[in-house]
PDB file of C-alpha atoms in Angstrom:
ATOM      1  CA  UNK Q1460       6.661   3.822 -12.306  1.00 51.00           C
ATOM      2  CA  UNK Q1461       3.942   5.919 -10.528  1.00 58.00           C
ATOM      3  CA  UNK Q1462       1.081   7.086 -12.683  1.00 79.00           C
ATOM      4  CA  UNK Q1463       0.672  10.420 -10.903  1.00 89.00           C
ATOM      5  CA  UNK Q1464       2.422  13.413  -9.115  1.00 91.00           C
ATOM      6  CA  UNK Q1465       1.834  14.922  -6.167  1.00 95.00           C
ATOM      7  CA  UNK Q1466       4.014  17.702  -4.507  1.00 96.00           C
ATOM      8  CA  UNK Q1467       6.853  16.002  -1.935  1.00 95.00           C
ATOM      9  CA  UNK Q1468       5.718  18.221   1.052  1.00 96.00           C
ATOM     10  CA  UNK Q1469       3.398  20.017   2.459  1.00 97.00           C
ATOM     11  CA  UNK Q1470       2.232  21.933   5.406  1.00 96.00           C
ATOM     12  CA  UNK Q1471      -0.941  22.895   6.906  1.00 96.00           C
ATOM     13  CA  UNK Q1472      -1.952  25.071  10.590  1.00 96.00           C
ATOM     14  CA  UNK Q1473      -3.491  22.107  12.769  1.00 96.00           C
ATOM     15  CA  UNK Q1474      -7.516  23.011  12.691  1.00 96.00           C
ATOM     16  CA  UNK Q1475      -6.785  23.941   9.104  1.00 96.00           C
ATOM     17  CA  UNK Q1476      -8.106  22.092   5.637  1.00 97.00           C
ATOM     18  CA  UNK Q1477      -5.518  20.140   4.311  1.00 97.00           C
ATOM     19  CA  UNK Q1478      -5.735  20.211   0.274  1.00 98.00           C
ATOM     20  CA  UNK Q1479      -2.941  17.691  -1.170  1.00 98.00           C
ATOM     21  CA  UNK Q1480      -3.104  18.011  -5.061  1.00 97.00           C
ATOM     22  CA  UNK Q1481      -2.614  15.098  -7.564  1.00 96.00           C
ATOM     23  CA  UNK Q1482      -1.848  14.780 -11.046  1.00 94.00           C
ATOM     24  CA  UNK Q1483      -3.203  11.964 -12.851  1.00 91.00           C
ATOM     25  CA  UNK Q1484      -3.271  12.923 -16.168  1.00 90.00           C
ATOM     26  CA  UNK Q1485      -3.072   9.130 -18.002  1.00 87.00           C
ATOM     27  CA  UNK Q1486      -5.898   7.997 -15.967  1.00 88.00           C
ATOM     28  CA  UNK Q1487      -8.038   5.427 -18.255  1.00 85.00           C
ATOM     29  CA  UNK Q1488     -11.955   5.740 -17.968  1.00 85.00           C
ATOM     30  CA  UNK Q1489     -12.077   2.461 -15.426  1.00 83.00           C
ATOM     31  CA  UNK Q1490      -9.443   3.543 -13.702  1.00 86.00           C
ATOM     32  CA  UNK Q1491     -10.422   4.724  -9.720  1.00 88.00           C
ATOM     33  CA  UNK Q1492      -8.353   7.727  -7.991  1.00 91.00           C
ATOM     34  CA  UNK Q1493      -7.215   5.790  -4.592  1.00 91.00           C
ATOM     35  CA  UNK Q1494      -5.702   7.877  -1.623  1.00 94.00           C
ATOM     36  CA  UNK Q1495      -3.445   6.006   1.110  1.00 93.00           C
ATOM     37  CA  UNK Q1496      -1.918   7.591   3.809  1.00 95.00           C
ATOM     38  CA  UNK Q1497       1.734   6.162   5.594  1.00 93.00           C
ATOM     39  CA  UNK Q1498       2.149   7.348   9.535  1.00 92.00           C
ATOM     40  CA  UNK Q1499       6.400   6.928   9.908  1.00 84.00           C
ATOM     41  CA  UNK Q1500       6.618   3.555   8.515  1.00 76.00           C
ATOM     42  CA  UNK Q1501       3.346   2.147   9.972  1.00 88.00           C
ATOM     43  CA  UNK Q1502       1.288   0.210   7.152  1.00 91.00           C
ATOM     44  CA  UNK Q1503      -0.408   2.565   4.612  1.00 92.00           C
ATOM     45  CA  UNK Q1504      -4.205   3.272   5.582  1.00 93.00           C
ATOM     46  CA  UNK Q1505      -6.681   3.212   3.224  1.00 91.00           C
ATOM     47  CA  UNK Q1506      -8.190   7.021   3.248  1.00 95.00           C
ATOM     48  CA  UNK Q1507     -11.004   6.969   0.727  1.00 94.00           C
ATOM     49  CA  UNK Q1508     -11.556   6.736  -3.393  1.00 91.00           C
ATOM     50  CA  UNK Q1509     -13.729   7.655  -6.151  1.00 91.00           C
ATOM     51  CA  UNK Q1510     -14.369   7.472  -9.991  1.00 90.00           C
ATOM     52  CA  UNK Q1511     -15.437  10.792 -11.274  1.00 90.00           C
ATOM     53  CA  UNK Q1512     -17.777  12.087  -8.439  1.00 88.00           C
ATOM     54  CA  UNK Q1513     -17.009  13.717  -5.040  1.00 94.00           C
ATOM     55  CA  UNK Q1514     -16.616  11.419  -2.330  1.00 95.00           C
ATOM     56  CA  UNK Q1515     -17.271  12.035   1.573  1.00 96.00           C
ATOM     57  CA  UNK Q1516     -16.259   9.938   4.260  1.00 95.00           C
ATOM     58  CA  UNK Q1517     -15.434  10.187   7.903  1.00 94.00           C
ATOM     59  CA  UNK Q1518     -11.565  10.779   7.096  1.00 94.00           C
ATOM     60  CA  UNK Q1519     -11.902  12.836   4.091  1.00 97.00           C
ATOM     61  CA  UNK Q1520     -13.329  14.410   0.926  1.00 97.00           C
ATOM     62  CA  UNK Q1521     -12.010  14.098  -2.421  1.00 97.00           C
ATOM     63  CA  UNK Q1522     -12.599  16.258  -4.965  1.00 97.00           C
ATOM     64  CA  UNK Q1523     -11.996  14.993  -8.885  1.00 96.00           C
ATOM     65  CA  UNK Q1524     -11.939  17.341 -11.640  1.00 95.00           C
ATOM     66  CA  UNK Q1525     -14.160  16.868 -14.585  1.00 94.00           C
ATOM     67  CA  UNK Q1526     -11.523  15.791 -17.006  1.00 93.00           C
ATOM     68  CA  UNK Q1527     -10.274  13.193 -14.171  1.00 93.00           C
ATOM     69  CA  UNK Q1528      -6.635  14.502 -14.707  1.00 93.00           C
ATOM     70  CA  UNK Q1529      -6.241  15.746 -11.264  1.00 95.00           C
ATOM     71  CA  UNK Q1530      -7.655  15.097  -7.695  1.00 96.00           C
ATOM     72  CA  UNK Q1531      -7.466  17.101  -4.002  1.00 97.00           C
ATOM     73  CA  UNK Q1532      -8.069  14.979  -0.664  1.00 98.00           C
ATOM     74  CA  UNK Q1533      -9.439  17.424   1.444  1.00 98.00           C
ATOM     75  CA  UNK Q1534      -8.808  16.830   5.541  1.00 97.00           C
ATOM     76  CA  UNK Q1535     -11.411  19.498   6.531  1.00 96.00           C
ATOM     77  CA  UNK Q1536      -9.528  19.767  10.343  1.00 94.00           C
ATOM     78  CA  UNK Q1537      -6.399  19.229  10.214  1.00 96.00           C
ATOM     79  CA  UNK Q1538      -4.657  17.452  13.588  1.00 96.00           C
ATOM     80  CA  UNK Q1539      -1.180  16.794  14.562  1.00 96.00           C
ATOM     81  CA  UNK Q1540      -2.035  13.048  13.860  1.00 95.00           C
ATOM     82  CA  UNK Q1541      -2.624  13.685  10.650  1.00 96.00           C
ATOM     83  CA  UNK Q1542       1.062  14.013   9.664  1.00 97.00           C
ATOM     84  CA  UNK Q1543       2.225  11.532   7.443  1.00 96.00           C
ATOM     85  CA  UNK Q1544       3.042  10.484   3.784  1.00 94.00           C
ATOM     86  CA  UNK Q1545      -0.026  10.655   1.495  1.00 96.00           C
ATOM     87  CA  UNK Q1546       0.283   8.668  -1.578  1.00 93.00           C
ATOM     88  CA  UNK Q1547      -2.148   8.893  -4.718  1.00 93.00           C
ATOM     89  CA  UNK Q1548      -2.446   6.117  -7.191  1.00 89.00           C
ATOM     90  CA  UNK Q1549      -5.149   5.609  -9.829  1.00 85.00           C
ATOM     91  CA  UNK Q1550      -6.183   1.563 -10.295  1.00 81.00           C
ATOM     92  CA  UNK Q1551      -8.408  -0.023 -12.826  1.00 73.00           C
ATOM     93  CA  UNK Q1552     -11.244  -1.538 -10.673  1.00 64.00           C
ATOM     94  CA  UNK Q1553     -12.385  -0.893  -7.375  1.00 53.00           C
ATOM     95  CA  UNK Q1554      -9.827  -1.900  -4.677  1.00 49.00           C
ATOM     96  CA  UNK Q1555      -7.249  -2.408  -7.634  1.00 53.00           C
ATOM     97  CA  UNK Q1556      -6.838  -4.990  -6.763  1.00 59.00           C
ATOM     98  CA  UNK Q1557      -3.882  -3.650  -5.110  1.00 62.00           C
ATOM     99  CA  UNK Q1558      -1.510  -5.061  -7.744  1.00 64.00           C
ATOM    100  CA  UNK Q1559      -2.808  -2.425  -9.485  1.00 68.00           C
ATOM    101  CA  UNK Q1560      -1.942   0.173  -6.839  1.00 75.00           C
ATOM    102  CA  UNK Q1561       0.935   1.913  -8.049  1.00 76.00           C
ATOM    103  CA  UNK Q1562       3.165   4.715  -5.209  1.00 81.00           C
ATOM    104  CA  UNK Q1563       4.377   6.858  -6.021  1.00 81.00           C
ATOM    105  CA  UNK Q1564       6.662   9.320  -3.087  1.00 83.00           C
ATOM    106  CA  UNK Q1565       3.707  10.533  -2.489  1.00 91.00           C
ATOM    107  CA  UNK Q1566       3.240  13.880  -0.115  1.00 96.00           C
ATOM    108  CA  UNK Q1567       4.985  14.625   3.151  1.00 95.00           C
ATOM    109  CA  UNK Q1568       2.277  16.560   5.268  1.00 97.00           C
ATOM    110  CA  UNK Q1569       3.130  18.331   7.946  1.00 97.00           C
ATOM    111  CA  UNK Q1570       0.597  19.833  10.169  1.00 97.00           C
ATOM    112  CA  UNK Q1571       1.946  22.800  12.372  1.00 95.00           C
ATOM    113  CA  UNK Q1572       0.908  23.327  15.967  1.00 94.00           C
TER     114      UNK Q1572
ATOM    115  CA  UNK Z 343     -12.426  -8.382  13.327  1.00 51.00           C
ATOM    116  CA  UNK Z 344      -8.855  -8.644  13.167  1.00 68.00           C
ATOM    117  CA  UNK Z 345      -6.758  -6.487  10.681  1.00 91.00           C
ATOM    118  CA  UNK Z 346      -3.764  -7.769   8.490  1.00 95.00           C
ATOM    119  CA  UNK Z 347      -1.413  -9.836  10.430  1.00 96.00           C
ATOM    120  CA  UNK Z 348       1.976  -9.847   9.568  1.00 97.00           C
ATOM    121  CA  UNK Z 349       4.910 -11.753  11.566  1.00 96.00           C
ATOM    122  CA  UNK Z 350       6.977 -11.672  12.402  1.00 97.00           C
ATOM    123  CA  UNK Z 351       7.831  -7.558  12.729  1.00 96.00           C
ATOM    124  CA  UNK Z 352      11.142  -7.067  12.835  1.00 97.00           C
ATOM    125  CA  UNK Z 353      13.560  -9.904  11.243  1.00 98.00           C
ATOM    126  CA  UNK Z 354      17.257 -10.324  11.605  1.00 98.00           C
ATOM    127  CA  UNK Z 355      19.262 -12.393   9.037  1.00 98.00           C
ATOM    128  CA  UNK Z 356      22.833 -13.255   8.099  1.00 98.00           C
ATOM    129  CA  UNK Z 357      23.984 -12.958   4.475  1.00 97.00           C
ATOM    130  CA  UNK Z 358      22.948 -16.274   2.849  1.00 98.00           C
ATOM    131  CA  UNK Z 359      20.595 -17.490   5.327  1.00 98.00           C
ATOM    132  CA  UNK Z 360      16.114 -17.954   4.619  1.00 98.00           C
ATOM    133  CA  UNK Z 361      13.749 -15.357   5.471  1.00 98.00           C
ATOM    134  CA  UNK Z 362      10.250 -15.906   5.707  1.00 98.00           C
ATOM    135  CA  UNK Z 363       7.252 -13.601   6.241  1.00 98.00           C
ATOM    136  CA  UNK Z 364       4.301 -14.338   7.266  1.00 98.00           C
ATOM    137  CA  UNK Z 365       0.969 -12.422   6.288  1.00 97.00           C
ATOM    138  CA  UNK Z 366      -2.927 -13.418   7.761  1.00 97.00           C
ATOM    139  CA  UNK Z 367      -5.751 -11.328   5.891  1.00 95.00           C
ATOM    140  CA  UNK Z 368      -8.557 -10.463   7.395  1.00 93.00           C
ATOM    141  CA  UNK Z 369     -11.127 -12.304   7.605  1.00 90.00           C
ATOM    142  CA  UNK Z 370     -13.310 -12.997   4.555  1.00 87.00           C
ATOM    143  CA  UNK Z 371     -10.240 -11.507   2.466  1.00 89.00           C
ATOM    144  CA  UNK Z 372      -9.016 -14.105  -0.422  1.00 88.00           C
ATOM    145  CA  UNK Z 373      -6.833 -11.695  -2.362  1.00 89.00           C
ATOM    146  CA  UNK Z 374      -3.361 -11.055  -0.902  1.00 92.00           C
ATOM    147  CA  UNK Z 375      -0.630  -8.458  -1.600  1.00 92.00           C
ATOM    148  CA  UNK Z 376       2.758  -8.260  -1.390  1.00 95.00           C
ATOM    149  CA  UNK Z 377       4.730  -4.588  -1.428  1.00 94.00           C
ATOM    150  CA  UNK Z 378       8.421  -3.920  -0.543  1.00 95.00           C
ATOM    151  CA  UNK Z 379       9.773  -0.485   0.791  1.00 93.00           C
ATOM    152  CA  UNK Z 380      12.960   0.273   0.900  1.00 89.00           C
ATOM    153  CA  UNK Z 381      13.964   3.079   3.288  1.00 81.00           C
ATOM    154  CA  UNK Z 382      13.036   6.647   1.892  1.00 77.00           C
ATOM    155  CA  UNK Z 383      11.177   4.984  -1.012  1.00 80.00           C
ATOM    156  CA  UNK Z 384       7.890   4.582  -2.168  1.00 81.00           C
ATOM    157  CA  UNK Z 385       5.594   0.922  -2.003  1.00 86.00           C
ATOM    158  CA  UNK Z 386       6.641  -1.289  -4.701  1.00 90.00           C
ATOM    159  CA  UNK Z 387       4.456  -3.866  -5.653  1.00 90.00           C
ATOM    160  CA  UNK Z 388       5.808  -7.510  -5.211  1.00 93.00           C
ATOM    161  CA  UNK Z 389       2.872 -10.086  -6.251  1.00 93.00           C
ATOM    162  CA  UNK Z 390      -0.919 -10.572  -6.150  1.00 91.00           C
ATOM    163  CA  UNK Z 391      -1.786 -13.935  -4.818  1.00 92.00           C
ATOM    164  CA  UNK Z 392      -5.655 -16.091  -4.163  1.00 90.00           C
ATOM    165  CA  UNK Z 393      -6.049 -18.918  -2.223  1.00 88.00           C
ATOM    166  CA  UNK Z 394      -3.572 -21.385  -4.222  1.00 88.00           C
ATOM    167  CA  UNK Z 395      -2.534 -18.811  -7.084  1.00 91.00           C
ATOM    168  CA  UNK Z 396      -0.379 -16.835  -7.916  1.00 93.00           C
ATOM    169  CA  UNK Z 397      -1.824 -14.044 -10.157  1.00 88.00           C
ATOM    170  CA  UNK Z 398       0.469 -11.481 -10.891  1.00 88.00           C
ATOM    171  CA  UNK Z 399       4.348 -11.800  -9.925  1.00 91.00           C
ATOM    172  CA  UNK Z 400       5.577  -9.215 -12.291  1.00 89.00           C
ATOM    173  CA  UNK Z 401       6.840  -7.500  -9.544  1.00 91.00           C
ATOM    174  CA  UNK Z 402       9.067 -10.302  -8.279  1.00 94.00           C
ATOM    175  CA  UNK Z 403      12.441 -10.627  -8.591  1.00 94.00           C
ATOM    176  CA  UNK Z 404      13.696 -13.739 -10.702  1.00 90.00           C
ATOM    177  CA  UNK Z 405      15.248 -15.457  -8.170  1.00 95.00           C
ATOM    178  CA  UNK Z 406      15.184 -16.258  -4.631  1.00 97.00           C
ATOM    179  CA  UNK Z 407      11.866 -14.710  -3.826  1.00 98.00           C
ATOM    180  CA  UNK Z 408       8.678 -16.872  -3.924  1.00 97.00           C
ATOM    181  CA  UNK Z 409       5.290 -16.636  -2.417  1.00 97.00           C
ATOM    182  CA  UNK Z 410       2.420 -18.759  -1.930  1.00 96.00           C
ATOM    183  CA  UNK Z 411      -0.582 -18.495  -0.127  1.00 96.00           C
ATOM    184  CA  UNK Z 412      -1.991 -22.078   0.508  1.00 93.00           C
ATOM    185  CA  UNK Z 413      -5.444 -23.277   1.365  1.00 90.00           C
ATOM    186  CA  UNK Z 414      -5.104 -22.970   4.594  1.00 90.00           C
ATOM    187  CA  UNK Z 415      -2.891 -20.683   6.776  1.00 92.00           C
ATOM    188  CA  UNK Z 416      -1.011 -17.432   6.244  1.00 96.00           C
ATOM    189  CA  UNK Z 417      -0.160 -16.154   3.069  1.00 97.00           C
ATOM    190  CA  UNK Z 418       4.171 -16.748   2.837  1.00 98.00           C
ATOM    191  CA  UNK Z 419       6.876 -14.325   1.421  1.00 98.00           C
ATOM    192  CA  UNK Z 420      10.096 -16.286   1.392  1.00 98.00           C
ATOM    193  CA  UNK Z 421      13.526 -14.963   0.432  1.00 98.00           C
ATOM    194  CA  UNK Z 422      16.281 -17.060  -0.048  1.00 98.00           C
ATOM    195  CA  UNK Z 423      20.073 -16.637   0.348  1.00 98.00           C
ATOM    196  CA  UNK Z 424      19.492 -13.068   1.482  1.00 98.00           C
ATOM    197  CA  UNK Z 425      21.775 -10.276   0.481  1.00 97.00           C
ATOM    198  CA  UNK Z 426      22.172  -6.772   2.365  1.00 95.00           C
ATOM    199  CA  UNK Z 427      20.182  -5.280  -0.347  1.00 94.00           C
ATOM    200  CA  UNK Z 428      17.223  -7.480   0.719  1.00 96.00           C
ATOM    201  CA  UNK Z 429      16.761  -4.961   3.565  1.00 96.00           C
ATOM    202  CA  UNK Z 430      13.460  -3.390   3.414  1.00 96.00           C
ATOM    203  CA  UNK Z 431      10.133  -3.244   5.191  1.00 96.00           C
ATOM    204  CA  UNK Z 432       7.796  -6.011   3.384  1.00 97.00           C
ATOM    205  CA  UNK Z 433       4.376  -5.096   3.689  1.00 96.00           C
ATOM    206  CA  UNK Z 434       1.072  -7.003   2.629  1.00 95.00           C
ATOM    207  CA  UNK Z 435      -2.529  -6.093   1.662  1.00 93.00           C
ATOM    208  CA  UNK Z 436      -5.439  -7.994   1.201  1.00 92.00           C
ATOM    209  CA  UNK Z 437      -9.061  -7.350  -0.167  1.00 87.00           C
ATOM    210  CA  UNK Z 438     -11.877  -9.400  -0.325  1.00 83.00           C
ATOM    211  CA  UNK Z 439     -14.003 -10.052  -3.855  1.00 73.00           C
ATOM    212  CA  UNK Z 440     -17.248  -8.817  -4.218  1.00 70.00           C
ATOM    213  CA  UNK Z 441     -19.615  -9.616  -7.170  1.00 67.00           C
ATOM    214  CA  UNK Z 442     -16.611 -10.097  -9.122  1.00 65.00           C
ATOM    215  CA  UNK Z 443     -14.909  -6.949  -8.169  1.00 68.00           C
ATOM    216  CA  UNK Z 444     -12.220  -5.967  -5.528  1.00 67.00           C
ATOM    217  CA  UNK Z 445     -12.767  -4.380  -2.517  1.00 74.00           C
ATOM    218  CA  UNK Z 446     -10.570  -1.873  -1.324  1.00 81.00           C
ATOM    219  CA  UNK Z 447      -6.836  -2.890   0.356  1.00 85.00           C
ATOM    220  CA  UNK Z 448      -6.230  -3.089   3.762  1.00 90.00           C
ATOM    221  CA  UNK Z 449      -2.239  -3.149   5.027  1.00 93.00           C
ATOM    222  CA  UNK Z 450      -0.713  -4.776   7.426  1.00 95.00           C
ATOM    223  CA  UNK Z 451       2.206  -2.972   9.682  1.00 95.00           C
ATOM    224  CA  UNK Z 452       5.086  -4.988   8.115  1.00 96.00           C
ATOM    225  CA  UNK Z 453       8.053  -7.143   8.409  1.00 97.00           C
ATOM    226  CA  UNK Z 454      11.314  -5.037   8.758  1.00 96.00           C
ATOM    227  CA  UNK Z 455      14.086  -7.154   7.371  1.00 97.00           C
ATOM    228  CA  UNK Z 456      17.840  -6.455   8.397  1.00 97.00           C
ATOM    229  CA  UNK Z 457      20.684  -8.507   6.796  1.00 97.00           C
ATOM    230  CA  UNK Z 458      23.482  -8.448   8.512  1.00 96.00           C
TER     231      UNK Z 458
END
């Protein structure tokens, strides 16, 4: 079973920021927040993730919360290639591996001409 | 640099018959990944495999699946007498180890099983 929760769907105005929540609320101290994204049943993509601080990267941002119960991936510009499934899932060392990578249904977003 | 190669994509089988999928890593990757989605579902993780070992298959079924991923050459999902509820998309990751710790995953595009 996942370890988080993230809304089913979403939508966003293309040129918008794209915030997709995630609960994570069991996360252990060693465990990473990962984001993945799923284009209609093309292989997941790796987006970015991060411990406890703010991450940047040429995708995306991700914001953690203090506690570590809860994330946001921020797309800053939203584009019409940017719809897809986003899944969340929270892993004990960097990269998981990915048998620790748990997903979840993740989030449907859909970005709005 | 090549991404993960998976063949082949799209697989056709009879009720009973073998299916096997194929997955290359790329390159400098040791770790492979096996995930199975079935349609409308989330990833489901299958088994975590190194050159020669199997690490974790808690996410195998008891019988008829098996992987390996030998010394050399593509990492090998293999389903036997398949059923209709074998139908999926099979996907695999790999990662590469540094200083002890796991990179990040990297996907391939998958294998799209139909039994017929």
């Amino acid at each position: 079973d996942a370890k988080t929760t993230q809304p089913p769907s979403m939508d966003c105005a293309e040129g918008r920021a794209a915030n997709l929540p995630c609960n994570h609320s069991t996360i252990s101290g060693n465990e990473y927040v990962y984001w993945y994204r799923q284009i209609h049943s093309q292989g997941p993509q790796y987006i970015i993730h991060g411990l406890k601080n703010n991450e940047t990267n040429e995708m995306a941002s991700l914001i953690i919360t203090e506690d570590r119960k809860s994330s946001t991936l921020i797309l800053p510009h939203a584009t019409l290639r940017d719809t897809a499934v986003y899944y969340c899932s929270s892993a004990p060392q960097v990269g998981g591996g990915a048998d620790g990578l748990t997903f979840g249904k993740g989030t449907h977003l859909i970005i709005q001409p | 640099n090549a991404g993960v190669m998976q063949n082949p994509r799209h697989l056709v089988r009879r009720r009973g018959q073998e299916a096997r999928l194929r997955c290359s890593p790329m390159k400098g990757h040791s770790h492979v990944y096996w995930y199975r989605q079935l349609p409308e579902e989330g990833l489901k993780f299958m088994v975590y495999l190194q050159k020669e070992n199997i690490i974790d298959e808690s996410g195998m079924p008891k019988e008829r699946f098996s992987a390996e991923f030998p010394k050399e050459g593509p990492s090998i999902l293999r389903i036997q007498q398949v059923v209709r509820g074998d139908s999926a998309a099979y996907f695999c990751a790999s990662s590469a180890n540094r200083g002890g710790v796991n990179t990040e995953a990297f996907f391939g595009q998958g294998t799209r099983l139909t039994v017929v």
